[in-house]
Amino acid sequence: MGIGTRDLADLPAIWREALDAARAARAEPRLGPIAQWDAIGGYRMLTALPAAAPDPAIGPLLAPAHAELARTAEVFLDCAGQASRTAQALGIHRQTLYYRLGRVEKLTGLDLDDGEHRLLLHMALKAARL
């Protein structure tokens, strides 16, 4: 939706949406170098939240030494928890995936079989890249 279809009084909201779409595009390369507000999906909600420190549960996962574990967890969650799709996307064996996910659970104290824990982890990982 462009300015032509909205009232000029909406200009501050349009500007905010454009900035949020740019932040999302920077955080999520699959969105491309330029993203439109209506195409950034869940990032619409995440960019609307006030800046905050990462949830304490995922703090250890965000350490540079655990970057590969964080990426593994995010890809796993992006693939709806499907191990074969995740392993293929990461180019690793399924046993390697299970090992890494076990390490993620130990580091964070989160149970990846629990939907609320998966939601927290997924949102926190996405928000950390913003």
PDB file of N, CA and C in Angstrom, residues 49-117:
ATOM      1  N   LEU A  49       7.577  -4.032  18.935  1.00  0.00           N
ATOM      2  CA  LEU A  49       7.892  -4.145  20.358  1.00  0.00           C
ATOM      3  C   LEU A  49       9.008  -3.182  20.738  1.00  0.00           C
ATOM      4  N   PRO A  50       8.997  -2.684  21.959  1.00  0.00           N
ATOM      5  CA  PRO A  50      10.094  -1.822  22.389  1.00  0.00           C
ATOM      6  C   PRO A  50      11.396  -2.623  22.479  1.00  0.00           C
ATOM      7  N   ALA A  51      12.488  -1.954  22.210  1.00  0.00           N
ATOM      8  CA  ALA A  51      13.794  -2.616  22.305  1.00  0.00           C
ATOM      9  C   ALA A  51      14.007  -3.099  23.740  1.00  0.00           C
ATOM     10  N   ALA A  52      14.453  -4.323  23.859  1.00  0.00           N
ATOM     11  CA  ALA A  52      14.674  -4.898  25.190  1.00  0.00           C
ATOM     12  C   ALA A  52      15.834  -5.874  25.106  1.00  0.00           C
ATOM     13  N   ALA A  53      16.392  -6.160  26.249  1.00  0.00           N
ATOM     14  CA  ALA A  53      17.455  -7.167  26.319  1.00  0.00           C
ATOM     15  C   ALA A  53      16.858  -8.520  25.949  1.00  0.00           C
ATOM     16  N   PRO A  54      17.657  -9.403  25.376  1.00  0.00           N
ATOM     17  CA  PRO A  54      17.137 -10.732  25.042  1.00  0.00           C
ATOM     18  C   PRO A  54      16.628 -11.457  26.281  1.00  0.00           C
ATOM     19  N   ASP A  55      15.676 -12.329  26.087  1.00  0.00           N
ATOM     20  CA  ASP A  55      15.169 -13.132  27.184  1.00  0.00           C
ATOM     21  C   ASP A  55      16.333 -13.880  27.825  1.00  0.00           C
ATOM     22  N   PRO A  56      16.388 -13.905  29.156  1.00  0.00           N
ATOM     23  CA  PRO A  56      17.510 -14.558  29.837  1.00  0.00           C
ATOM     24  C   PRO A  56      17.710 -16.017  29.430  1.00  0.00           C
ATOM     25  N   ALA A  57      16.647 -16.695  29.050  1.00  0.00           N
ATOM     26  CA  ALA A  57      16.778 -18.102  28.680  1.00  0.00           C
ATOM     27  C   ALA A  57      17.663 -18.284  27.451  1.00  0.00           C
ATOM     28  N   ILE A  58      17.623 -17.333  26.525  1.00  0.00           N
ATOM     29  CA  ILE A  58      18.426 -17.530  25.322  1.00  0.00           C
ATOM     30  C   ILE A  58      19.746 -16.777  25.353  1.00  0.00           C
ATOM     31  N   GLY A  59      19.998 -16.033  26.404  1.00  0.00           N
ATOM     32  CA  GLY A  59      21.252 -15.301  26.520  1.00  0.00           C
ATOM     33  C   GLY A  59      22.482 -16.136  26.196  1.00  0.00           C
ATOM     34  N   PRO A  60      22.630 -17.309  26.816  1.00  0.00           N
ATOM     35  CA  PRO A  60      23.813 -18.126  26.519  1.00  0.00           C
ATOM     36  C   PRO A  60      23.907 -18.537  25.049  1.00  0.00           C
ATOM     37  N   LEU A  61      22.782 -18.724  24.421  1.00  0.00           N
ATOM     38  CA  LEU A  61      22.760 -19.144  23.024  1.00  0.00           C
ATOM     39  C   LEU A  61      23.244 -18.034  22.096  1.00  0.00           C
ATOM     40  N   LEU A  62      23.140 -16.796  22.540  1.00  0.00           N
ATOM     41  CA  LEU A  62      23.540 -15.660  21.709  1.00  0.00           C
ATOM     42  C   LEU A  62      25.029 -15.345  21.786  1.00  0.00           C
ATOM     43  N   ALA A  63      25.759 -16.054  22.629  1.00  0.00           N
ATOM     44  CA  ALA A  63      27.206 -15.846  22.711  1.00  0.00           C
ATOM     45  C   ALA A  63      27.835 -16.242  21.375  1.00  0.00           C
ATOM     46  N   PRO A  64      28.849 -15.512  20.922  1.00  0.00           N
ATOM     47  CA  PRO A  64      29.483 -15.841  19.637  1.00  0.00           C
ATOM     48  C   PRO A  64      29.923 -17.308  19.530  1.00  0.00           C
ATOM     49  N   ALA A  65      30.329 -17.887  20.630  1.00  0.00           N
ATOM     50  CA  ALA A  65      30.773 -19.285  20.610  1.00  0.00           C
ATOM     51  C   ALA A  65      29.647 -20.248  20.264  1.00  0.00           C
ATOM     52  N   HIS A  66      28.408 -19.811  20.401  1.00  0.00           N
ATOM     53  CA  HIS A  66      27.262 -20.681  20.140  1.00  0.00           C
ATOM     54  C   HIS A  66      26.447 -20.234  18.925  1.00  0.00           C
ATOM     55  N   ALA A  67      27.060 -19.453  18.044  1.00  0.00           N
ATOM     56  CA  ALA A  67      26.344 -18.936  16.869  1.00  0.00           C
ATOM     57  C   ALA A  67      25.771 -20.064  16.014  1.00  0.00           C
ATOM     58  N   GLU A  68      26.521 -21.158  15.864  1.00  0.00           N
ATOM     59  CA  GLU A  68      26.028 -22.272  15.037  1.00  0.00           C
ATOM     60  C   GLU A  68      24.835 -22.950  15.693  1.00  0.00           C
ATOM     61  N   LEU A  69      24.828 -23.024  17.017  1.00  0.00           N
ATOM     62  CA  LEU A  69      23.682 -23.600  17.714  1.00  0.00           C
ATOM     63  C   LEU A  69      22.446 -22.714  17.554  1.00  0.00           C
ATOM     64  N   ALA A  70      22.643 -21.405  17.645  1.00  0.00           N
ATOM     65  CA  ALA A  70      21.530 -20.470  17.466  1.00  0.00           C
ATOM     66  C   ALA A  70      20.965 -20.600  16.056  1.00  0.00           C
ATOM     67  N   ARG A  71      21.848 -20.681  15.071  1.00  0.00           N
ATOM     68  CA  ARG A  71      21.399 -20.832  13.680  1.00  0.00           C
ATOM     69  C   ARG A  71      20.652 -22.148  13.511  1.00  0.00           C
ATOM     70  N   THR A  72      21.168 -23.212  14.101  1.00  0.00           N
ATOM     71  CA  THR A  72      20.504 -24.510  14.016  1.00  0.00           C
ATOM     72  C   THR A  72      19.101 -24.437  14.603  1.00  0.00           C
ATOM     73  N   ALA A  73      18.981 -23.831  15.776  1.00  0.00           N
ATOM     74  CA  ALA A  73      17.671 -23.723  16.426  1.00  0.00           C
ATOM     75  C   ALA A  73      16.706 -22.909  15.570  1.00  0.00           C
ATOM     76  N   GLU A  74      17.185 -21.810  15.017  1.00  0.00           N
ATOM     77  CA  GLU A  74      16.307 -20.959  14.212  1.00  0.00           C
ATOM     78  C   GLU A  74      15.853 -21.670  12.937  1.00  0.00           C
ATOM     79  N   VAL A  75      16.769 -22.354  12.271  1.00  0.00           N
ATOM     80  CA  VAL A  75      16.398 -23.085  11.056  1.00  0.00           C
ATOM     81  C   VAL A  75      15.417 -24.203  11.403  1.00  0.00           C
ATOM     82  N   PHE A  76      15.648 -24.893  12.509  1.00  0.00           N
ATOM     83  CA  PHE A  76      14.745 -25.950  12.967  1.00  0.00           C
ATOM     84  C   PHE A  76      13.338 -25.385  13.171  1.00  0.00           C
ATOM     85  N   LEU A  77      13.248 -24.245  13.824  1.00  0.00           N
ATOM     86  CA  LEU A  77      11.947 -23.629  14.075  1.00  0.00           C
ATOM     87  C   LEU A  77      11.330 -23.081  12.785  1.00  0.00           C
ATOM     88  N   ASP A  78      12.151 -22.527  11.910  1.00  0.00           N
ATOM     89  CA  ASP A  78      11.662 -22.056  10.611  1.00  0.00           C
ATOM     90  C   ASP A  78      11.111 -23.217   9.779  1.00  0.00           C
ATOM     91  N   CYS A  79      11.668 -24.398   9.969  1.00  0.00           N
ATOM     92  CA  CYS A  79      11.232 -25.598   9.235  1.00  0.00           C
ATOM     93  C   CYS A  79      10.136 -26.348   9.985  1.00  0.00           C
ATOM     94  N   ALA A  80       9.462 -25.676  10.903  1.00  0.00           N
ATOM     95  CA  ALA A  80       8.338 -26.241  11.657  1.00  0.00           C
ATOM     96  C   ALA A  80       8.734 -27.495  12.429  1.00  0.00           C
ATOM     97  N   GLY A  81       9.976 -27.542  12.877  1.00  0.00           N
ATOM     98  CA  GLY A  81      10.416 -28.677  13.683  1.00  0.00           C
ATOM     99  C   GLY A  81      10.610 -29.955  12.903  1.00  0.00           C
ATOM    100  N   GLN A  82      10.646 -29.891  11.598  1.00  0.00           N
ATOM    101  CA  GLN A  82      10.842 -31.082  10.774  1.00  0.00           C
ATOM    102  C   GLN A  82      12.330 -31.362  10.629  1.00  0.00           C
ATOM    103  N   ALA A  83      12.755 -32.455  11.240  1.00  0.00           N
ATOM    104  CA  ALA A  83      14.183 -32.772  11.301  1.00  0.00           C
ATOM    105  C   ALA A  83      14.799 -32.979   9.922  1.00  0.00           C
ATOM    106  N   SER A  84      14.131 -33.693   9.043  1.00  0.00           N
ATOM    107  CA  SER A  84      14.738 -33.966   7.742  1.00  0.00           C
ATOM    108  C   SER A  84      14.905 -32.683   6.925  1.00  0.00           C
ATOM    109  N   ARG A  85      13.897 -31.825   6.940  1.00  0.00           N
ATOM    110  CA  ARG A  85      14.002 -30.537   6.228  1.00  0.00           C
ATOM    111  C   ARG A  85      15.109 -29.688   6.825  1.00  0.00           C
ATOM    112  N   THR A  86      15.188 -29.668   8.167  1.00  0.00           N
ATOM    113  CA  THR A  86      16.204 -28.858   8.841  1.00  0.00           C
ATOM    114  C   THR A  86      17.600 -29.350   8.506  1.00  0.00           C
ATOM    115  N   ALA A  87      17.810 -30.651   8.618  1.00  0.00           N
ATOM    116  CA  ALA A  87      19.133 -31.221   8.323  1.00  0.00           C
ATOM    117  C   ALA A  87      19.534 -30.919   6.886  1.00  0.00           C
ATOM    118  N   GLN A  88      18.587 -31.030   5.973  1.00  0.00           N
ATOM    119  CA  GLN A  88      18.871 -30.732   4.568  1.00  0.00           C
ATOM    120  C   GLN A  88      19.220 -29.257   4.392  1.00  0.00           C
ATOM    121  N   ALA A  89      18.454 -28.382   5.026  1.00  0.00           N
ATOM    122  CA  ALA A  89      18.711 -26.938   4.900  1.00  0.00           C
ATOM    123  C   ALA A  89      20.073 -26.560   5.461  1.00  0.00           C
ATOM    124  N   LEU A  90      20.489 -27.252   6.517  1.00  0.00           N
ATOM    125  CA  LEU A  90      21.777 -26.952   7.143  1.00  0.00           C
ATOM    126  C   LEU A  90      22.931 -27.736   6.516  1.00  0.00           C
ATOM    127  N   GLY A  91      22.597 -28.741   5.720  1.00  0.00           N
ATOM    128  CA  GLY A  91      23.638 -29.569   5.110  1.00  0.00           C
ATOM    129  C   GLY A  91      24.341 -30.462   6.126  1.00  0.00           C
ATOM    130  N   ILE A  92      23.568 -30.961   7.099  1.00  0.00           N
ATOM    131  CA  ILE A  92      24.140 -31.818   8.134  1.00  0.00           C
ATOM    132  C   ILE A  92      23.341 -33.114   8.236  1.00  0.00           C
ATOM    133  N   HIS A  93      23.918 -34.096   8.906  1.00  0.00           N
ATOM    134  CA  HIS A  93      23.240 -35.369   9.157  1.00  0.00           C
ATOM    135  C   HIS A  93      22.199 -35.160  10.252  1.00  0.00           C
ATOM    136  N   ARG A  94      21.117 -35.929  10.210  1.00  0.00           N
ATOM    137  CA  ARG A  94      20.057 -35.787  11.223  1.00  0.00           C
ATOM    138  C   ARG A  94      20.584 -36.011  12.635  1.00  0.00           C
ATOM    139  N   GLN A  95      21.507 -36.947  12.810  1.00  0.00           N
ATOM    140  CA  GLN A  95      22.069 -37.188  14.155  1.00  0.00           C
ATOM    141  C   GLN A  95      22.806 -35.948  14.659  1.00  0.00           C
ATOM    142  N   THR A  96      23.491 -35.254  13.766  1.00  0.00           N
ATOM    143  CA  THR A  96      24.169 -34.009  14.131  1.00  0.00           C
ATOM    144  C   THR A  96      23.137 -32.976  14.566  1.00  0.00           C
ATOM    145  N   LEU A  97      22.033 -32.925  13.846  1.00  0.00           N
ATOM    146  CA  LEU A  97      20.953 -32.004  14.208  1.00  0.00           C
ATOM    147  C   LEU A  97      20.438 -32.312  15.608  1.00  0.00           C
ATOM    148  N   TYR A  98      20.150 -33.580  15.877  1.00  0.00           N
ATOM    149  CA  TYR A  98      19.634 -33.956  17.202  1.00  0.00           C
ATOM    150  C   TYR A  98      20.641 -33.620  18.304  1.00  0.00           C
ATOM    151  N   TYR A  99      21.904 -33.835  18.033  1.00  0.00           N
ATOM    152  CA  TYR A  99      22.939 -33.494  19.009  1.00  0.00           C
ATOM    153  C   TYR A  99      22.926 -31.989  19.302  1.00  0.00           C
ATOM    154  N   ARG A 100      22.885 -31.191  18.233  1.00  0.00           N
ATOM    155  CA  ARG A 100      22.879 -29.732  18.411  1.00  0.00           C
ATOM    156  C   ARG A 100      21.630 -29.260  19.158  1.00  0.00           C
ATOM    157  N   LEU A 101      20.476 -29.827  18.808  1.00  0.00           N
ATOM    158  CA  LEU A 101      19.239 -29.418  19.483  1.00  0.00           C
ATOM    159  C   LEU A 101      19.281 -29.788  20.960  1.00  0.00           C
ATOM    160  N   GLY A 102      19.894 -30.907  21.286  1.00  0.00           N
ATOM    161  CA  GLY A 102      20.084 -31.275  22.692  1.00  0.00           C
ATOM    162  C   GLY A 102      20.946 -30.261  23.417  1.00  0.00           C
ATOM    163  N   ARG A 103      21.982 -29.790  22.746  1.00  0.00           N
ATOM    164  CA  ARG A 103      22.849 -28.755  23.335  1.00  0.00           C
ATOM    165  C   ARG A 103      22.079 -27.444  23.514  1.00  0.00           C
ATOM    166  N   VAL A 104      21.217 -27.112  22.560  1.00  0.00           N
ATOM    167  CA  VAL A 104      20.391 -25.910  22.675  1.00  0.00           C
ATOM    168  C   VAL A 104      19.512 -26.013  23.919  1.00  0.00           C
ATOM    169  N   GLU A 105      18.886 -27.163  24.112  1.00  0.00           N
ATOM    170  CA  GLU A 105      18.025 -27.354  25.280  1.00  0.00           C
ATOM    171  C   GLU A 105      18.817 -27.233  26.576  1.00  0.00           C
ATOM    172  N   LYS A 106      20.011 -27.799  26.611  1.00  0.00           N
ATOM    173  CA  LYS A 106      20.844 -27.717  27.825  1.00  0.00           C
ATOM    174  C   LYS A 106      21.272 -26.280  28.116  1.00  0.00           C
ATOM    175  N   LEU A 107      21.669 -25.563  27.078  1.00  0.00           N
ATOM    176  CA  LEU A 107      22.127 -24.176  27.254  1.00  0.00           C
ATOM    177  C   LEU A 107      21.010 -23.251  27.710  1.00  0.00           C
ATOM    178  N   THR A 108      19.819 -23.455  27.159  1.00  0.00           N
ATOM    179  CA  THR A 108      18.724 -22.520  27.404  1.00  0.00           C
ATOM    180  C   THR A 108      17.792 -22.954  28.534  1.00  0.00           C
ATOM    181  N   GLY A 109      17.765 -24.251  28.823  1.00  0.00           N
ATOM    182  CA  GLY A 109      16.800 -24.766  29.791  1.00  0.00           C
ATOM    183  C   GLY A 109      15.406 -24.880  29.192  1.00  0.00           C
ATOM    184  N   LEU A 110      15.301 -24.706  27.873  1.00  0.00           N
ATOM    185  CA  LEU A 110      14.009 -24.800  27.189  1.00  0.00           C
ATOM    186  C   LEU A 110      13.810 -26.216  26.656  1.00  0.00           C
ATOM    187  N   ASP A 111      12.568 -26.637  26.624  1.00  0.00           N
ATOM    188  CA  ASP A 111      12.195 -27.955  26.110  1.00  0.00           C
ATOM    189  C   ASP A 111      11.594 -27.754  24.726  1.00  0.00           C
ATOM    190  N   LEU A 112      12.280 -28.208  23.687  1.00  0.00           N
ATOM    191  CA  LEU A 112      11.812 -27.988  22.321  1.00  0.00           C
ATOM    192  C   LEU A 112      10.582 -28.817  21.967  1.00  0.00           C
ATOM    193  N   ASP A 113      10.130 -29.683  22.874  1.00  0.00           N
ATOM    194  CA  ASP A 113       8.872 -30.394  22.680  1.00  0.00           C
ATOM    195  C   ASP A 113       7.690 -29.585  23.211  1.00  0.00           C
ATOM    196  N   ASP A 114       7.971 -28.469  23.883  1.00  0.00           N
ATOM    197  CA  ASP A 114       6.945 -27.607  24.466  1.00  0.00           C
ATOM    198  C   ASP A 114       6.695 -26.418  23.526  1.00  0.00           C
ATOM    199  N   GLY A 115       5.467 -26.268  23.062  1.00  0.00           N
ATOM    200  CA  GLY A 115       5.133 -25.205  22.117  1.00  0.00           C
ATOM    201  C   GLY A 115       5.451 -23.810  22.627  1.00  0.00           C
ATOM    202  N   GLU A 116       5.181 -23.551  23.900  1.00  0.00           N
ATOM    203  CA  GLU A 116       5.479 -22.227  24.469  1.00  0.00           C
ATOM    204  C   GLU A 116       6.985 -21.961  24.463  1.00  0.00           C
ATOM    205  N   HIS A 117       7.769 -22.976  24.755  1.00  0.00           N
ATOM    206  CA  HIS A 117       9.226 -22.820  24.742  1.00  0.00           C
ATOM    207  C   HIS A 117       9.728 -22.580  23.317  1.00  0.00           C
TER     208      HIS A 117
END
